[in-house]
């Protein structure tokens, strides 16, 4: 089955700096890669996703890149703000009828004012 | 925001009690999931369902049981709660046909004394 590894487990940045979280996956057939943000006391919320037919996707200050050859994908947050502080999860799946997401271990991002 | 609900949000209960955590979604999603999340952040899949009368055990062994009698409802039951069951329980759902994107509820924080 799929195995997703996520690094780093904790990340502390100064407000305004960029933050990068990286994930690797093992199943070469995986083609769907979402990112979730979990704020304290809440469930994870989808913030951006990418499918294997594209290499990069942007949404305002967040972007995701995908390297299918190396089997890794990354989340980039620019101009970080204190409200970006949260736990971030990457995930991967084949997106077929019987498939489901495999999540990474999570990254605790802290943005210091 | 996704229409997926969990009750109760917080529950403190004594050892040996039977408890049921409720999860409902109004999106008509076929797939539903239960995750256990400890303070170490990682999401552990304990049960999932691909439709009515279909339930499967997840990657992490759990003493809990689930049922799926209606599409919108996926309750989790612990017959005899123990302190080791203290955790955050997250419910999620996804539309089976076109995507594995999961939508999470707000979670239930369970404390067993």
PDB file of N, CA, C and O in Angstrom, chain A residues 31-109:
ATOM      1  N   UNK A  31      -2.110   9.608  -7.864  1.00  0.00           N
ATOM      2  CA  UNK A  31      -2.244  10.735  -8.788  1.00  0.00           C
ATOM      3  C   UNK A  31      -3.025  11.907  -8.204  1.00  0.00           C
ATOM      4  O   UNK A  31      -3.349  12.858  -8.912  1.00  0.00           O
ATOM      5  N   UNK A  32      -3.333  11.848  -6.917  1.00  0.00           N
ATOM      6  CA  UNK A  32      -4.069  12.933  -6.277  1.00  0.00           C
ATOM      7  C   UNK A  32      -3.387  13.271  -4.962  1.00  0.00           C
ATOM      8  O   UNK A  32      -3.138  12.366  -4.143  1.00  0.00           O
ATOM      9  N   UNK A  33      -3.078  14.584  -4.762  1.00  0.00           N
ATOM     10  CA  UNK A  33      -2.262  14.996  -3.620  1.00  0.00           C
ATOM     11  C   UNK A  33      -2.865  16.248  -2.985  1.00  0.00           C
ATOM     12  O   UNK A  33      -2.563  17.373  -3.393  1.00  0.00           O
ATOM     13  N   UNK A  34      -3.689  16.077  -1.969  1.00  0.00           N
ATOM     14  CA  UNK A  34      -4.272  17.230  -1.276  1.00  0.00           C
ATOM     15  C   UNK A  34      -3.454  17.631  -0.053  1.00  0.00           C
ATOM     16  O   UNK A  34      -2.691  16.831   0.498  1.00  0.00           O
ATOM     17  N   UNK A  35      -3.641  18.878   0.373  1.00  0.00           N
ATOM     18  CA  UNK A  35      -3.061  19.390   1.605  1.00  0.00           C
ATOM     19  C   UNK A  35      -4.184  19.895   2.506  1.00  0.00           C
ATOM     20  O   UNK A  35      -5.107  20.571   2.034  1.00  0.00           O
ATOM     21  N   UNK A  36      -4.055  19.572   3.793  1.00  0.00           N
ATOM     22  CA  UNK A  36      -5.055  19.974   4.765  1.00  0.00           C
ATOM     23  C   UNK A  36      -4.416  20.837   5.841  1.00  0.00           C
ATOM     24  O   UNK A  36      -3.254  20.626   6.210  1.00  0.00           O
ATOM     25  N   UNK A  37      -5.203  21.763   6.372  1.00  0.00           N
ATOM     26  CA  UNK A  37      -4.780  22.620   7.476  1.00  0.00           C
ATOM     27  C   UNK A  37      -5.709  22.355   8.659  1.00  0.00           C
ATOM     28  O   UNK A  37      -6.937  22.388   8.497  1.00  0.00           O
ATOM     29  N   UNK A  38      -5.120  22.070   9.822  1.00  0.00           N
ATOM     30  CA  UNK A  38      -5.922  21.824  11.005  1.00  0.00           C
ATOM     31  C   UNK A  38      -5.592  22.853  12.068  1.00  0.00           C
ATOM     32  O   UNK A  38      -4.493  22.849  12.627  1.00  0.00           O
ATOM     33  N   UNK A  39      -6.543  23.718  12.344  1.00  0.00           N
ATOM     34  CA  UNK A  39      -6.387  24.702  13.411  1.00  0.00           C
ATOM     35  C   UNK A  39      -6.793  24.069  14.738  1.00  0.00           C
ATOM     36  O   UNK A  39      -7.514  23.065  14.776  1.00  0.00           O
ATOM     37  N   UNK A  40      -6.331  24.664  15.816  1.00  0.00           N
ATOM     38  CA  UNK A  40      -6.549  24.120  17.147  1.00  0.00           C
ATOM     39  C   UNK A  40      -8.039  23.947  17.429  1.00  0.00           C
ATOM     40  O   UNK A  40      -8.825  24.879  17.239  1.00  0.00           O
ATOM     41  N   UNK A  41      -8.423  22.745  17.837  1.00  0.00           N
ATOM     42  CA  UNK A  41      -9.808  22.483  18.193  1.00  0.00           C
ATOM     43  C   UNK A  41     -10.742  22.249  17.024  1.00  0.00           C
ATOM     44  O   UNK A  41     -11.967  22.170  17.210  1.00  0.00           O
ATOM     45  N   UNK A  42     -10.185  22.136  15.810  1.00  0.00           N
ATOM     46  CA  UNK A  42     -11.025  21.935  14.630  1.00  0.00           C
ATOM     47  C   UNK A  42     -10.575  20.714  13.851  1.00  0.00           C
ATOM     48  O   UNK A  42      -9.510  20.165  14.083  1.00  0.00           O
ATOM     49  N   UNK A  43     -11.427  20.280  12.917  1.00  0.00           N
ATOM     50  CA  UNK A  43     -11.027  19.207  12.022  1.00  0.00           C
ATOM     51  C   UNK A  43     -10.186  19.742  10.873  1.00  0.00           C
ATOM     52  O   UNK A  43     -10.208  20.939  10.578  1.00  0.00           O
ATOM     53  N   UNK A  44      -9.407  18.886  10.214  1.00  0.00           N
ATOM     54  CA  UNK A  44      -8.605  19.339   9.064  1.00  0.00           C
ATOM     55  C   UNK A  44      -9.498  19.874   7.943  1.00  0.00           C
ATOM     56  O   UNK A  44     -10.583  19.343   7.695  1.00  0.00           O
ATOM     57  N   UNK A  45      -9.023  20.921   7.283  1.00  0.00           N
ATOM     58  CA  UNK A  45      -9.735  21.523   6.159  1.00  0.00           C
ATOM     59  C   UNK A  45      -8.845  21.516   4.928  1.00  0.00           C
ATOM     60  O   UNK A  45      -7.671  21.883   5.011  1.00  0.00           O
ATOM     61  N   UNK A  46      -9.401  21.147   3.787  1.00  0.00           N
ATOM     62  CA  UNK A  46      -8.657  21.152   2.536  1.00  0.00           C
ATOM     63  C   UNK A  46      -8.276  22.580   2.160  1.00  0.00           C
ATOM     64  O   UNK A  46      -9.126  23.473   2.152  1.00  0.00           O
ATOM     65  N   UNK A  47      -6.987  22.805   1.856  1.00  0.00           N
ATOM     66  CA  UNK A  47      -6.555  24.143   1.453  1.00  0.00           C
ATOM     67  C   UNK A  47      -6.109  24.204   0.000  1.00  0.00           C
ATOM     68  O   UNK A  47      -6.240  25.248  -0.651  1.00  0.00           O
ATOM     69  N   UNK A  48      -5.592  23.124  -0.523  1.00  0.00           N
ATOM     70  CA  UNK A  48      -5.171  23.082  -1.918  1.00  0.00           C
ATOM     71  C   UNK A  48      -4.916  21.630  -2.287  1.00  0.00           C
ATOM     72  O   UNK A  48      -4.605  20.812  -1.421  1.00  0.00           O
ATOM     73  N   UNK A  49      -5.088  21.305  -3.543  1.00  0.00           N
ATOM     74  CA  UNK A  49      -4.775  19.952  -3.993  1.00  0.00           C
ATOM     75  C   UNK A  49      -4.200  20.015  -5.401  1.00  0.00           C
ATOM     76  O   UNK A  49      -4.321  21.028  -6.104  1.00  0.00           O
ATOM     77  N   UNK A  50      -3.550  18.938  -5.806  1.00  0.00           N
ATOM     78  CA  UNK A  50      -2.947  18.874  -7.137  1.00  0.00           C
ATOM     79  C   UNK A  50      -3.093  17.461  -7.668  1.00  0.00           C
ATOM     80  O   UNK A  50      -3.055  16.486  -6.900  1.00  0.00           O
ATOM     81  N   UNK A  51      -3.294  17.370  -8.964  1.00  0.00           N
ATOM     82  CA  UNK A  51      -3.370  16.065  -9.601  1.00  0.00           C
ATOM     83  C   UNK A  51      -2.170  15.904 -10.522  1.00  0.00           C
ATOM     84  O   UNK A  51      -1.534  16.881 -10.904  1.00  0.00           O
ATOM     85  N   UNK A  52      -1.895  14.672 -10.902  1.00  0.00           N
ATOM     86  CA  UNK A  52      -0.600  14.376 -11.516  1.00  0.00           C
ATOM     87  C   UNK A  52      -0.456  14.911 -12.918  1.00  0.00           C
ATOM     88  O   UNK A  52       0.615  14.801 -13.505  1.00  0.00           O
ATOM     89  N   UNK A  53      -1.504  15.496 -13.488  1.00  0.00           N
ATOM     90  CA  UNK A  53      -1.363  16.058 -14.825  1.00  0.00           C
ATOM     91  C   UNK A  53      -0.803  17.480 -14.802  1.00  0.00           C
ATOM     92  O   UNK A  53      -0.625  18.091 -15.858  1.00  0.00           O
ATOM     93  N   UNK A  54      -0.537  18.010 -13.606  1.00  0.00           N
ATOM     94  CA  UNK A  54       0.079  19.333 -13.485  1.00  0.00           C
ATOM     95  C   UNK A  54       1.260  19.256 -12.536  1.00  0.00           C
ATOM     96  O   UNK A  54       1.337  18.369 -11.703  1.00  0.00           O
ATOM     97  N   UNK A  55       2.215  20.195 -12.700  1.00  0.00           N
ATOM     98  CA  UNK A  55       3.394  20.172 -11.845  1.00  0.00           C
ATOM     99  C   UNK A  55       3.356  21.195 -10.730  1.00  0.00           C
ATOM    100  O   UNK A  55       4.082  21.065  -9.744  1.00  0.00           O
ATOM    101  N   UNK A  56       2.491  22.221 -10.869  1.00  0.00           N
ATOM    102  CA  UNK A  56       2.423  23.266  -9.860  1.00  0.00           C
ATOM    103  C   UNK A  56       1.032  23.880  -9.876  1.00  0.00           C
ATOM    104  O   UNK A  56       0.401  23.998 -10.925  1.00  0.00           O
ATOM    105  N   UNK A  57       0.591  24.292  -8.702  1.00  0.00           N
ATOM    106  CA  UNK A  57      -0.701  24.959  -8.582  1.00  0.00           C
ATOM    107  C   UNK A  57      -0.595  26.023  -7.518  1.00  0.00           C
ATOM    108  O   UNK A  57       0.006  25.779  -6.457  1.00  0.00           O
ATOM    109  N   UNK A  58      -1.159  27.199  -7.778  1.00  0.00           N
ATOM    110  CA  UNK A  58      -1.084  28.308  -6.829  1.00  0.00           C
ATOM    111  C   UNK A  58      -2.464  28.809  -6.455  1.00  0.00           C
ATOM    112  O   UNK A  58      -3.391  28.785  -7.274  1.00  0.00           O
ATOM    113  N   UNK A  59      -2.586  29.270  -5.217  1.00  0.00           N
ATOM    114  CA  UNK A  59      -3.806  29.921  -4.762  1.00  0.00           C
ATOM    115  C   UNK A  59      -3.384  30.993  -3.771  1.00  0.00           C
ATOM    116  O   UNK A  59      -3.128  30.725  -2.611  1.00  0.00           O
ATOM    117  N   UNK A  60      -3.257  32.202  -4.276  1.00  0.00           N
ATOM    118  CA  UNK A  60      -2.823  33.359  -3.484  1.00  0.00           C
ATOM    119  C   UNK A  60      -1.462  33.078  -2.860  1.00  0.00           C
ATOM    120  O   UNK A  60      -0.477  32.943  -3.592  1.00  0.00           O
ATOM    121  N   UNK A  61      -1.363  32.966  -1.541  1.00  0.00           N
ATOM    122  CA  UNK A  61      -0.053  32.810  -0.906  1.00  0.00           C
ATOM    123  C   UNK A  61       0.403  31.361  -0.789  1.00  0.00           C
ATOM    124  O   UNK A  61       1.499  31.087  -0.303  1.00  0.00           O
ATOM    125  N   UNK A  62      -0.411  30.433  -1.176  1.00  0.00           N
ATOM    126  CA  UNK A  62      -0.003  29.027  -1.074  1.00  0.00           C
ATOM    127  C   UNK A  62       0.158  28.417  -2.461  1.00  0.00           C
ATOM    128  O   UNK A  62      -0.531  28.794  -3.413  1.00  0.00           O
ATOM    129  N   UNK A  63       1.106  27.494  -2.547  1.00  0.00           N
ATOM    130  CA  UNK A  63       1.366  26.799  -3.801  1.00  0.00           C
ATOM    131  C   UNK A  63       1.790  25.377  -3.479  1.00  0.00           C
ATOM    132  O   UNK A  63       2.337  25.094  -2.399  1.00  0.00           O
ATOM    133  N   UNK A  64       1.511  24.482  -4.403  1.00  0.00           N
ATOM    134  CA  UNK A  64       1.960  23.108  -4.262  1.00  0.00           C
ATOM    135  C   UNK A  64       2.707  22.720  -5.531  1.00  0.00           C
ATOM    136  O   UNK A  64       2.295  23.094  -6.642  1.00  0.00           O
ATOM    137  N   UNK A  65       3.824  22.019  -5.366  1.00  0.00           N
ATOM    138  CA  UNK A  65       4.578  21.515  -6.493  1.00  0.00           C
ATOM    139  C   UNK A  65       4.627  19.997  -6.417  1.00  0.00           C
ATOM    140  O   UNK A  65       4.613  19.420  -5.331  1.00  0.00           O
ATOM    141  N   UNK A  66       4.694  19.366  -7.582  1.00  0.00           N
ATOM    142  CA  UNK A  66       4.689  17.904  -7.663  1.00  0.00           C
ATOM    143  C   UNK A  66       5.787  17.439  -8.598  1.00  0.00           C
ATOM    144  O   UNK A  66       5.896  17.940  -9.726  1.00  0.00           O
ATOM    145  N   UNK A  67       6.585  16.502  -8.140  1.00  0.00           N
ATOM    146  CA  UNK A  67       7.608  15.864  -8.967  1.00  0.00           C
ATOM    147  C   UNK A  67       7.297  14.374  -8.979  1.00  0.00           C
ATOM    148  O   UNK A  67       7.630  13.650  -8.057  1.00  0.00           O
ATOM    149  N   UNK A  68       6.630  13.920 -10.044  1.00  0.00           N
ATOM    150  CA  UNK A  68       6.190  12.514 -10.105  1.00  0.00           C
ATOM    151  C   UNK A  68       7.366  11.568 -10.273  1.00  0.00           C
ATOM    152  O   UNK A  68       7.340  10.441  -9.794  1.00  0.00           O
ATOM    153  N   UNK A  69       8.405  12.007 -10.931  1.00  0.00           N
ATOM    154  CA  UNK A  69       9.567  11.150 -11.140  1.00  0.00           C
ATOM    155  C   UNK A  69      10.224  10.818  -9.809  1.00  0.00           C
ATOM    156  O   UNK A  69      10.574   9.664  -9.532  1.00  0.00           O
ATOM    157  N   UNK A  70      10.380  11.836  -8.973  1.00  0.00           N
ATOM    158  CA  UNK A  70      11.002  11.649  -7.668  1.00  0.00           C
ATOM    159  C   UNK A  70       9.997  11.235  -6.599  1.00  0.00           C
ATOM    160  O   UNK A  70      10.396  10.919  -5.481  1.00  0.00           O
ATOM    161  N   UNK A  71       8.728  11.262  -6.948  1.00  0.00           N
ATOM    162  CA  UNK A  71       7.655  10.925  -6.014  1.00  0.00           C
ATOM    163  C   UNK A  71       7.694  11.796  -4.773  1.00  0.00           C
ATOM    164  O   UNK A  71       7.695  11.300  -3.629  1.00  0.00           O
ATOM    165  N   UNK A  72       7.747  13.106  -4.993  1.00  0.00           N
ATOM    166  CA  UNK A  72       7.606  14.006  -3.863  1.00  0.00           C
ATOM    167  C   UNK A  72       6.828  15.248  -4.265  1.00  0.00           C
ATOM    168  O   UNK A  72       6.758  15.622  -5.451  1.00  0.00           O
ATOM    169  N   UNK A  73       6.175  15.850  -3.281  1.00  0.00           N
ATOM    170  CA  UNK A  73       5.395  17.062  -3.488  1.00  0.00           C
ATOM    171  C   UNK A  73       5.557  17.964  -2.271  1.00  0.00           C
ATOM    172  O   UNK A  73       5.873  17.486  -1.184  1.00  0.00           O
ATOM    173  N   UNK A  74       5.400  19.260  -2.486  1.00  0.00           N
ATOM    174  CA  UNK A  74       5.697  20.230  -1.441  1.00  0.00           C
ATOM    175  C   UNK A  74       4.625  21.303  -1.365  1.00  0.00           C
ATOM    176  O   UNK A  74       4.007  21.649  -2.372  1.00  0.00           O
ATOM    177  N   UNK A  75       4.448  21.826  -0.171  1.00  0.00           N
ATOM    178  CA  UNK A  75       3.561  22.963   0.076  1.00  0.00           C
ATOM    179  C   UNK A  75       4.424  24.176   0.366  1.00  0.00           C
ATOM    180  O   UNK A  75       5.334  24.102   1.202  1.00  0.00           O
ATOM    181  N   UNK A  76       4.145  25.278  -0.319  1.00  0.00           N
ATOM    182  CA  UNK A  76       4.890  26.512  -0.128  1.00  0.00           C
ATOM    183  C   UNK A  76       3.910  27.597   0.336  1.00  0.00           C
ATOM    184  O   UNK A  76       2.897  27.841  -0.327  1.00  0.00           O
ATOM    185  N   UNK A  77       4.230  28.228   1.447  1.00  0.00           N
ATOM    186  CA  UNK A  77       3.428  29.351   1.940  1.00  0.00           C
ATOM    187  C   UNK A  77       4.331  30.580   1.948  1.00  0.00           C
ATOM    188  O   UNK A  77       5.384  30.571   2.603  1.00  0.00           O
ATOM    189  N   UNK A  78       3.962  31.598   1.224  1.00  0.00           N
ATOM    190  CA  UNK A  78       4.753  32.827   1.182  1.00  0.00           C
ATOM    191  C   UNK A  78       4.114  33.891   2.079  1.00  0.00           C
ATOM    192  O   UNK A  78       2.923  33.804   2.412  1.00  0.00           O
ATOM    193  N   UNK A  79       4.946  34.877   2.470  1.00  0.00           N
ATOM    194  CA  UNK A  79       4.461  35.996   3.303  1.00  0.00           C
ATOM    195  C   UNK A  79       3.618  35.484   4.469  1.00  0.00           C
ATOM    196  O   UNK A  79       2.478  35.900   4.671  1.00  0.00           O
ATOM    197  N   UNK A  80       4.197  34.585   5.253  1.00  0.00           N
ATOM    198  CA  UNK A  80       3.437  33.934   6.320  1.00  0.00           C
ATOM    199  C   UNK A  80       2.882  34.942   7.325  1.00  0.00           C
ATOM    200  O   UNK A  80       3.499  35.991   7.594  1.00  0.00           O
ATOM    201  N   UNK A  81       1.731  34.592   7.871  1.00  0.00           N
ATOM    202  CA  UNK A  81       1.044  35.413   8.863  1.00  0.00           C
ATOM    203  C   UNK A  81       0.748  34.554  10.090  1.00  0.00           C
ATOM    204  O   UNK A  81       0.685  33.329   9.984  1.00  0.00           O
ATOM    205  N   UNK A  82       0.569  35.165  11.262  1.00  0.00           N
ATOM    206  CA  UNK A  82       0.296  34.376  12.467  1.00  0.00           C
ATOM    207  C   UNK A  82      -0.887  33.427  12.301  1.00  0.00           C
ATOM    208  O   UNK A  82      -0.875  32.319  12.861  1.00  0.00           O
ATOM    209  N   UNK A  83      -1.873  33.799  11.505  1.00  0.00           N
ATOM    210  CA  UNK A  83      -3.039  32.922  11.321  1.00  0.00           C
ATOM    211  C   UNK A  83      -2.729  31.690  10.457  1.00  0.00           C
ATOM    212  O   UNK A  83      -3.574  30.795  10.327  1.00  0.00           O
ATOM    213  N   UNK A  84      -1.520  31.643   9.894  1.00  0.00           N
ATOM    214  CA  UNK A  84      -1.101  30.431   9.191  1.00  0.00           C
ATOM    215  C   UNK A  84      -0.642  29.352  10.169  1.00  0.00           C
ATOM    216  O   UNK A  84      -0.442  28.184   9.785  1.00  0.00           O
ATOM    217  N   UNK A  85      -0.444  29.717  11.426  1.00  0.00           N
ATOM    218  CA  UNK A  85      -0.030  28.745  12.441  1.00  0.00           C
ATOM    219  C   UNK A  85      -1.094  27.668  12.587  1.00  0.00           C
ATOM    220  O   UNK A  85      -2.266  27.959  12.853  1.00  0.00           O
ATOM    221  N   UNK A  86      -0.681  26.408  12.392  1.00  0.00           N
ATOM    222  CA  UNK A  86      -1.619  25.284  12.407  1.00  0.00           C
ATOM    223  C   UNK A  86      -0.816  24.009  12.158  1.00  0.00           C
ATOM    224  O   UNK A  86       0.395  24.048  11.939  1.00  0.00           O
ATOM    225  N   UNK A  87      -1.516  22.878  12.159  1.00  0.00           N
ATOM    226  CA  UNK A  87      -0.911  21.619  11.729  1.00  0.00           C
ATOM    227  C   UNK A  87      -1.312  21.382  10.276  1.00  0.00           C
ATOM    228  O   UNK A  87      -2.489  21.531   9.917  1.00  0.00           O
ATOM    229  N   UNK A  88      -0.351  21.051   9.442  1.00  0.00           N
ATOM    230  CA  UNK A  88      -0.590  20.797   8.028  1.00  0.00           C
ATOM    231  C   UNK A  88      -0.331  19.325   7.720  1.00  0.00           C
ATOM    232  O   UNK A  88       0.662  18.748   8.173  1.00  0.00           O
ATOM    233  N   UNK A  89      -1.260  18.729   6.953  1.00  0.00           N
ATOM    234  CA  UNK A  89      -1.134  17.325   6.539  1.00  0.00           C
ATOM    235  C   UNK A  89      -1.099  17.246   5.021  1.00  0.00           C
ATOM    236  O   UNK A  89      -1.913  17.866   4.334  1.00  0.00           O
ATOM    237  N   UNK A  90      -0.179  16.441   4.503  1.00  0.00           N
ATOM    238  CA  UNK A  90      -0.240  16.081   3.101  1.00  0.00           C
ATOM    239  C   UNK A  90      -0.912  14.708   2.985  1.00  0.00           C
ATOM    240  O   UNK A  90      -1.035  13.990   3.982  1.00  0.00           O
ATOM    241  N   UNK A  91      -1.338  14.351   1.799  1.00  0.00           N
ATOM    242  CA  UNK A  91      -1.970  13.052   1.579  1.00  0.00           C
ATOM    243  C   UNK A  91      -1.809  12.662   0.122  1.00  0.00           C
ATOM    244  O   UNK A  91      -1.516  13.503  -0.737  1.00  0.00           O
ATOM    245  N   UNK A  92      -2.029  11.369  -0.158  1.00  0.00           N
ATOM    246  CA  UNK A  92      -1.919  10.862  -1.520  1.00  0.00           C
ATOM    247  C   UNK A  92      -2.926   9.744  -1.729  1.00  0.00           C
ATOM    248  O   UNK A  92      -3.276   9.023  -0.794  1.00  0.00           O
ATOM    249  N   UNK A  93      -3.388   9.620  -2.972  1.00  0.00           N
ATOM    250  CA  UNK A  93      -4.263   8.490  -3.301  1.00  0.00           C
ATOM    251  C   UNK A  93      -4.233   8.235  -4.806  1.00  0.00           C
ATOM    252  O   UNK A  93      -3.809   9.089  -5.592  1.00  0.00           O
ATOM    253  N   UNK A  94      -4.726   7.070  -5.195  1.00  0.00           N
ATOM    254  CA  UNK A  94      -4.841   6.721  -6.612  1.00  0.00           C
ATOM    255  C   UNK A  94      -6.109   7.303  -7.234  1.00  0.00           C
ATOM    256  O   UNK A  94      -6.245   7.346  -8.445  1.00  0.00           O
ATOM    257  N   UNK A  95      -7.024   7.689  -6.387  1.00  0.00           N
ATOM    258  CA  UNK A  95      -8.305   8.245  -6.824  1.00  0.00           C
ATOM    259  C   UNK A  95      -9.032   7.314  -7.792  1.00  0.00           C
ATOM    260  O   UNK A  95      -9.507   7.718  -8.859  1.00  0.00           O
ATOM    261  N   UNK A  96      -9.106   6.039  -7.412  1.00  0.00           N
ATOM    262  CA  UNK A  96      -9.920   5.065  -8.137  1.00  0.00           C
ATOM    263  C   UNK A  96     -11.116   4.722  -7.266  1.00  0.00           C
ATOM    264  O   UNK A  96     -11.245   5.226  -6.146  1.00  0.00           O
ATOM    265  N   UNK A  97     -11.994   3.837  -7.747  1.00  0.00           N
ATOM    266  CA  UNK A  97     -13.263   3.619  -7.054  1.00  0.00           C
ATOM    267  C   UNK A  97     -13.076   3.081  -5.641  1.00  0.00           C
ATOM    268  O   UNK A  97     -13.841   3.381  -4.755  1.00  0.00           O
ATOM    269  N   UNK A  98     -12.055   2.285  -5.401  1.00  0.00           N
ATOM    270  CA  UNK A  98     -11.880   1.708  -4.079  1.00  0.00           C
ATOM    271  C   UNK A  98     -10.769   2.338  -3.269  1.00  0.00           C
ATOM    272  O   UNK A  98     -10.382   1.820  -2.235  1.00  0.00           O
ATOM    273  N   UNK A  99     -10.258   3.473  -3.739  1.00  0.00           N
ATOM    274  CA  UNK A  99      -9.081   4.050  -3.088  1.00  0.00           C
ATOM    275  C   UNK A  99      -9.477   4.985  -1.950  1.00  0.00           C
ATOM    276  O   UNK A  99     -10.642   5.366  -1.805  1.00  0.00           O
ATOM    277  N   UNK A 100      -8.493   5.348  -1.147  1.00  0.00           N
ATOM    278  CA  UNK A 100      -8.701   6.324  -0.093  1.00  0.00           C
ATOM    279  C   UNK A 100      -7.383   7.034   0.166  1.00  0.00           C
ATOM    280  O   UNK A 100      -6.329   6.568  -0.244  1.00  0.00           O
ATOM    281  N   UNK A 101      -7.448   8.153   0.849  1.00  0.00           N
ATOM    282  CA  UNK A 101      -6.261   8.941   1.124  1.00  0.00           C
ATOM    283  C   UNK A 101      -5.358   8.264   2.147  1.00  0.00           C
ATOM    284  O   UNK A 101      -5.840   7.669   3.107  1.00  0.00           O
ATOM    285  N   UNK A 102      -4.050   8.391   1.938  1.00  0.00           N
ATOM    286  CA  UNK A 102      -3.048   8.049   2.941  1.00  0.00           C
ATOM    287  C   UNK A 102      -2.412   9.361   3.381  1.00  0.00           C
ATOM    288  O   UNK A 102      -1.913  10.115   2.540  1.00  0.00           O
ATOM    289  N   UNK A 103      -2.435   9.644   4.673  1.00  0.00           N
ATOM    290  CA  UNK A 103      -1.961  10.924   5.193  1.00  0.00           C
ATOM    291  C   UNK A 103      -0.521  10.838   5.671  1.00  0.00           C
ATOM    292  O   UNK A 103      -0.057   9.786   6.144  1.00  0.00           O
ATOM    293  N   UNK A 104       0.188  11.965   5.560  1.00  0.00           N
ATOM    294  CA  UNK A 104       1.468  12.114   6.209  1.00  0.00           C
ATOM    295  C   UNK A 104       1.280  12.337   7.701  1.00  0.00           C
ATOM    296  O   UNK A 104       0.152  12.446   8.189  1.00  0.00           O
ATOM    297  N   UNK A 105       2.412  12.433   8.417  1.00  0.00           N
ATOM    298  CA  UNK A 105       2.363  12.496   9.880  1.00  0.00           C
ATOM    299  C   UNK A 105       2.009  13.877  10.424  1.00  0.00           C
ATOM    300  O   UNK A 105       1.743  14.027  11.618  1.00  0.00           O
ATOM    301  N   UNK A 106       2.027  14.884   9.575  1.00  0.00           N
ATOM    302  CA  UNK A 106       1.669  16.227  10.018  1.00  0.00           C
ATOM    303  C   UNK A 106       2.876  17.096  10.334  1.00  0.00           C
ATOM    304  O   UNK A 106       3.928  16.597  10.751  1.00  0.00           O
ATOM    305  N   UNK A 107       2.717  18.401  10.108  1.00  0.00           N
ATOM    306  CA  UNK A 107       3.745  19.401  10.427  1.00  0.00           C
ATOM    307  C   UNK A 107       3.101  20.511  11.243  1.00  0.00           C
ATOM    308  O   UNK A 107       2.113  21.110  10.805  1.00  0.00           O
ATOM    309  N   UNK A 108       3.649  20.770  12.412  1.00  0.00           N
ATOM    310  CA  UNK A 108       3.184  21.889  13.239  1.00  0.00           C
ATOM    311  C   UNK A 108       3.931  23.143  12.807  1.00  0.00           C
ATOM    312  O   UNK A 108       5.128  23.254  13.046  1.00  0.00           O
ATOM    313  N   UNK A 109       3.218  24.064  12.151  1.00  0.00           N
ATOM    314  CA  UNK A 109       3.813  25.325  11.712  1.00  0.00           C
ATOM    315  C   UNK A 109       3.471  26.419  12.714  1.00  0.00           C
ATOM    316  O   UNK A 109       2.303  26.620  13.044  1.00  0.00           O
TER     317      UNK A 109
END
